[in-house]
Coordinates of C-alpha atoms in Angstrom, one line a residue:
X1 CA 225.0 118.6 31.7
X2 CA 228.8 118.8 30.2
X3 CA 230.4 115.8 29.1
X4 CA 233.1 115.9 32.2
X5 CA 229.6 115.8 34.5
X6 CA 228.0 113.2 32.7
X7 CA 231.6 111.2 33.4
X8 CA 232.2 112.2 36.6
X9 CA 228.7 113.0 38.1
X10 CA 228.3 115.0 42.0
X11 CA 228.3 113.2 44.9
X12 CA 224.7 114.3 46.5
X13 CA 222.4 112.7 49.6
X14 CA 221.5 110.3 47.0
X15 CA 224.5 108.9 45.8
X16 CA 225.4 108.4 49.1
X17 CA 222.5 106.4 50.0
X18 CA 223.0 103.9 46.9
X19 CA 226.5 103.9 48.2
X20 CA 225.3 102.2 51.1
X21 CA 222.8 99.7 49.7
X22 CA 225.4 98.4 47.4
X23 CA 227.6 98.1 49.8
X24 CA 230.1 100.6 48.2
X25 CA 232.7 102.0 51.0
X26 CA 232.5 106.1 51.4
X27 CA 235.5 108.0 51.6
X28 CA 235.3 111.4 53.0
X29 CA 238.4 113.6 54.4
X30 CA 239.0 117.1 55.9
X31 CA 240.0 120.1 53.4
X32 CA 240.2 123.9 54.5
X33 CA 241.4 125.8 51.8
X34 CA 241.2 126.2 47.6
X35 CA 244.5 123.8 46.4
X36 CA 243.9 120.9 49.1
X37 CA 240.4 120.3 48.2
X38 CA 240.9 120.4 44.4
X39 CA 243.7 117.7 45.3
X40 CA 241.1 115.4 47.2
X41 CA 238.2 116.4 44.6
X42 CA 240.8 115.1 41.4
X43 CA 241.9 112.2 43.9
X44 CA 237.9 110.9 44.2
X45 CA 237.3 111.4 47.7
X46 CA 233.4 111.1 48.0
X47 CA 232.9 113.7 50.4
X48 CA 234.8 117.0 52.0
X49 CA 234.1 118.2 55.6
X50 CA 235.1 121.8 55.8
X51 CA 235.3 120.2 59.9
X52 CA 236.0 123.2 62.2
X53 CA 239.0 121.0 63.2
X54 CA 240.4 123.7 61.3
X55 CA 241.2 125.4 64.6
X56 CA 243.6 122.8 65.7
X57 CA 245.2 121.7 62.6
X58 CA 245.4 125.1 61.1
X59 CA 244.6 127.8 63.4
X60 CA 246.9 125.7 65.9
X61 CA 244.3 126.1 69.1
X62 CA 244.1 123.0 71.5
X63 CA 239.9 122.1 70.8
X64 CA 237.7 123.2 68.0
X65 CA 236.1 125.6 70.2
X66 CA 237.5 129.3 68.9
X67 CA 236.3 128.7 65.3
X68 CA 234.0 130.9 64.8
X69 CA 231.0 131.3 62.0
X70 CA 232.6 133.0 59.6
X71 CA 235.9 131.4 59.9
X72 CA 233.6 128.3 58.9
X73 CA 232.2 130.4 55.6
X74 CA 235.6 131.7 54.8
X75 CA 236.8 128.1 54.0
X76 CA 234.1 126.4 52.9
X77 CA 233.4 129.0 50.0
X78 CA 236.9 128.0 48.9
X79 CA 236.4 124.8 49.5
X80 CA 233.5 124.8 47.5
X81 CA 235.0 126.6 44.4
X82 CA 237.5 123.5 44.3
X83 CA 234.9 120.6 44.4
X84 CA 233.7 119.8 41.2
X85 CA 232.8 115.9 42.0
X86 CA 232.6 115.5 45.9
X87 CA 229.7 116.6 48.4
X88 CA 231.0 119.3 50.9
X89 CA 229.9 119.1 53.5
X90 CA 230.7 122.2 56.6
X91 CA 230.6 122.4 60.3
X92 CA 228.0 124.1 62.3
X93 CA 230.9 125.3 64.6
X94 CA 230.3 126.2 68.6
X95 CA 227.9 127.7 69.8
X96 CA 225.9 128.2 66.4
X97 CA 225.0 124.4 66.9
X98 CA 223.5 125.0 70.2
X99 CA 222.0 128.4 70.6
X100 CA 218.5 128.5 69.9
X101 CA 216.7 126.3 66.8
X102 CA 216.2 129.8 64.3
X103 CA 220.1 130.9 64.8
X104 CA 221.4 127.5 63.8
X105 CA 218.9 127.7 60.3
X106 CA 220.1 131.0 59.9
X107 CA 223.6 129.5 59.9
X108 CA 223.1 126.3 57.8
X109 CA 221.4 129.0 55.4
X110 CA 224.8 131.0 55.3
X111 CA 226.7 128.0 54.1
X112 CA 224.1 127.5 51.4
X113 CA 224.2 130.3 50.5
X114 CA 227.2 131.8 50.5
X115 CA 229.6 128.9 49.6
X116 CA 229.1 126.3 46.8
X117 CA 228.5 123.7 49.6
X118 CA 225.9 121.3 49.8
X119 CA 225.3 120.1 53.3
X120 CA 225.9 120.8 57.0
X121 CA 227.1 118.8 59.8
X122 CA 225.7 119.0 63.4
X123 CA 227.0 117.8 66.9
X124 CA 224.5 115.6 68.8
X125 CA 222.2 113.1 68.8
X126 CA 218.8 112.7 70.6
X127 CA 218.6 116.1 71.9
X128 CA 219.5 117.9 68.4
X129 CA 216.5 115.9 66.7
X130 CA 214.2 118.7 67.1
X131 CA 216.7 121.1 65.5
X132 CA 217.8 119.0 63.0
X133 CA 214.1 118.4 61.6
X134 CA 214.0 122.2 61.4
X135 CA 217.0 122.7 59.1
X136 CA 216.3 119.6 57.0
X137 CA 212.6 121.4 56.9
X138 CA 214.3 124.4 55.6
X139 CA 216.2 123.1 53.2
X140 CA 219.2 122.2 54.6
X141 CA 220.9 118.9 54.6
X142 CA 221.9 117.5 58.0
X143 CA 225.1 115.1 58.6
X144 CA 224.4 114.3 62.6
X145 CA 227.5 113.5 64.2
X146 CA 227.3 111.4 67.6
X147 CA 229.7 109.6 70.2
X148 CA 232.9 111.7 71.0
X149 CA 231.5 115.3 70.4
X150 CA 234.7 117.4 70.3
X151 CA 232.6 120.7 70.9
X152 CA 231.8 119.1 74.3
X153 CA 235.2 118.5 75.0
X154 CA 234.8 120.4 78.6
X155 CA 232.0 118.4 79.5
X156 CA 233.2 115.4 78.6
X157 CA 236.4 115.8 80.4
X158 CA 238.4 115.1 77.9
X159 CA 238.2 113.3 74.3
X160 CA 237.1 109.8 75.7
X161 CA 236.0 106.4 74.4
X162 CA 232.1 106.7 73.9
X163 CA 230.9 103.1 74.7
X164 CA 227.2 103.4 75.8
X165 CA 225.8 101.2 72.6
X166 CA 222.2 102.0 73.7
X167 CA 222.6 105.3 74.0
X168 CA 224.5 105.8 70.3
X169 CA 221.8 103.9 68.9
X170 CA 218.6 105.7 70.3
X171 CA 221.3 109.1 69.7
X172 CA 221.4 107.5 65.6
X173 CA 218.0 106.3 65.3
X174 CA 216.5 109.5 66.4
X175 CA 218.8 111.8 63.9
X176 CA 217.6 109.2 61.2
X177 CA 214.0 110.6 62.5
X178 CA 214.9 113.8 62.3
X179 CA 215.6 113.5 58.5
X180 CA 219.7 113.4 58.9
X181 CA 221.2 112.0 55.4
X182 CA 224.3 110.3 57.2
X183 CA 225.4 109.7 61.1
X184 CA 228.9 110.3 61.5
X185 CA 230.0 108.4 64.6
X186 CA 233.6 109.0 66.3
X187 CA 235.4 107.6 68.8
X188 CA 233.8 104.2 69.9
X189 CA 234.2 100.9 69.6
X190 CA 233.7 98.7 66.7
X191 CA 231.2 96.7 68.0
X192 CA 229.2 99.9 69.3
X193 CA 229.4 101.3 65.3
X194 CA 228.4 97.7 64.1
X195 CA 224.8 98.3 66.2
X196 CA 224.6 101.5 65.0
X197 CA 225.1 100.5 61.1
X198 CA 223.0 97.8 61.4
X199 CA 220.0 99.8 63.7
X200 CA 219.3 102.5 60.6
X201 CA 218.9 102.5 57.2
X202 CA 221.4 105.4 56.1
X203 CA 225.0 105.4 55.7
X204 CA 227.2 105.8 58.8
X205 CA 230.5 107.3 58.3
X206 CA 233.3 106.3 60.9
X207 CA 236.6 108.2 62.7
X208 CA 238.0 105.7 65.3
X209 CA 234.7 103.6 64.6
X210 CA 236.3 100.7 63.1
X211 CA 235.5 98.6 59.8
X212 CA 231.4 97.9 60.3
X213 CA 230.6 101.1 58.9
X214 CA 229.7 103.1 55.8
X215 CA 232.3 105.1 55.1
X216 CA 235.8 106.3 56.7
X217 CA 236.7 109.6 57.6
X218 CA 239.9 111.2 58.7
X219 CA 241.5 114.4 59.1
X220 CA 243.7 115.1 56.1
X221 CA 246.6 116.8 57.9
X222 CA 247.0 113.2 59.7
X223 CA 247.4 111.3 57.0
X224 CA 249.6 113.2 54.6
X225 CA 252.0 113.9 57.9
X226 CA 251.1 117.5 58.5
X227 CA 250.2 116.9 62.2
X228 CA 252.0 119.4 64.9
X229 CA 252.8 116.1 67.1
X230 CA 250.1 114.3 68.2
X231 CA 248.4 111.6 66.0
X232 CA 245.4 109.9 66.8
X233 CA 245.3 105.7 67.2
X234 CA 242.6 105.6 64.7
X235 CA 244.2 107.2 62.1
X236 CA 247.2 106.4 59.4
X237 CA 250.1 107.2 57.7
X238 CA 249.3 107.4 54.0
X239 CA 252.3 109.3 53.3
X240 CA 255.0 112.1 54.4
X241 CA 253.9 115.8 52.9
X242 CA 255.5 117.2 55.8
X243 CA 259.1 115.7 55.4
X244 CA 258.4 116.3 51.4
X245 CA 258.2 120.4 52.3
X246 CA 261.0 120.3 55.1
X247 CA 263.5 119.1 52.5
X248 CA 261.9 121.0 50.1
X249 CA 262.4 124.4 52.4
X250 CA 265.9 123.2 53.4
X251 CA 267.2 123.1 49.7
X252 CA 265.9 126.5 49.3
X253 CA 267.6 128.0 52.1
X254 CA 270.8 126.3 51.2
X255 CA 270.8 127.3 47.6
X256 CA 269.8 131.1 49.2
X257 CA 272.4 130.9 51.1
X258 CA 275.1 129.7 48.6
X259 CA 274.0 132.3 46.1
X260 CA 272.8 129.8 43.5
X261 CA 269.5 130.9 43.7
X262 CA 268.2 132.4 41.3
X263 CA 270.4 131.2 38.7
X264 CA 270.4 133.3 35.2
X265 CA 267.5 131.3 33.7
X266 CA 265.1 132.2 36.6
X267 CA 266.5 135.7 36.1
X268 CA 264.7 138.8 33.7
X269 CA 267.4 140.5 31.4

């Protein structure tokens, strides 16, 4: 182990898991590409979910739906090259989360495999215990994800408020079961996350699950103002990247424009 590791040591299922019995908050945000997750890795986010979000906040679709497989592996093997510190984490995207039991090992062995990630994150509760025992017996580490399932958008009718308490904590108890090393619960209310938090033993990461939980996480394009309009009520403003690159593009085409671009000493002789 280098010196830098011995400082700054990975973030694995483990450390997450002392994380919770201490009582230490998680952090965990979105990254898609090489330069933003080195970013979050040198900021000391805990944990980075390559979250097949990326086909609304990059790809620019309206659900998470298009992403396909190896759209997933194409950014998390960057994703993973920039982590030195935090666990990545990647999204079993539709329908590789749902097709039969072997395809979805197959897949979570693909991210293993052919990214530096560490873990794999899975849509459903209850009825994905069978398949999430399979991967974690294979090898693969499972974050279960329950309450608003954006994959199930259609069926849903819509992204709603998930408030059936009982049914998010047989849905959490049974991933714990199953062997998953976090729940990640979205969309419901505080007191329904509270339950959850306090009905299993490991951590429980929240997005628009209020304070009660393990961990927080959000989508990084929403927080650094990158969003195309829309922004969440669970989420925050934690500063204005978009207005910074705006300005930033404006000056350029002004200086363009006025010919004072490039000057002599951004100029070869």
């Amino acid at each position: 182990m280098t010196d830098k590791e011995k400082r700054n040591p990975r973030v694995t299922t483990r450390t997450l898991q002392r994380m919770r019995e201490r009582g230490d908050r998680i952090t965990m945000l979105t990254a898609y590409d090489f330069p933003t997750a080195k970013i979050l890795d040198e900021a000391g986010v805990d944990v980075l979910l390559v979250g097949d979000t990326v086909g609304m906040v990059v790809q620019g679709h309206s659900t998470t739906l298009p992403v396909t497989m190896d759209q997933m592996i194409y950014h998390s093997e960057m994703v993973g090259r920039a982590a030195q510190r935090a666990m990545v984490v990647v999204d079993l995207p539709f329908p590789d989360g749902q097709l039969d039991i072997l395809h979805s090992v197959k897949c979570g062995a693909r991210v293993l495999k052919e990214t530096q990630c560490h873990a794999v994150k899975l849509e459903g509760g209850a009825e994905q215990a069978e398949r999430i025992e399979a991967m974690v017996r294979a090898g693969i580490p499972v974050m279960a994800h329950i309450g608003l399932g954006p994959q199930s958008v259609h069926v849903l009718g819509g992204y709603r408020l998930q408030r059936d308490i009982d049914r998010l904590v047989a849905d959490a108890k049974a991933a714990e079961a199953a062997g998953a090393f976090v729940v990640l619960i979205e969309c419901v209310p505080s007191q329904a996350a509270a339950a959850v938090t306090e009905a299993i033993s490991v951590p429980t990461i929240g997005i628009g699950a209020g304070p009660d939980v393990s961990g927080q996480v959000l989508v990084t394009h929403d927080i650094v103002g990158l969003t195309s309009g829309y922004t969440p009520k669970f989420t925050r403003s934690f500063g204005d990247v978009g207005l910074a690159m705006r300005e930033a593009a404006q000056s350029y085409c002004q200086e363009v424009k006025a010919g004072t671009f490039p000057s002599d000493s951004e100029s070869f002789e």
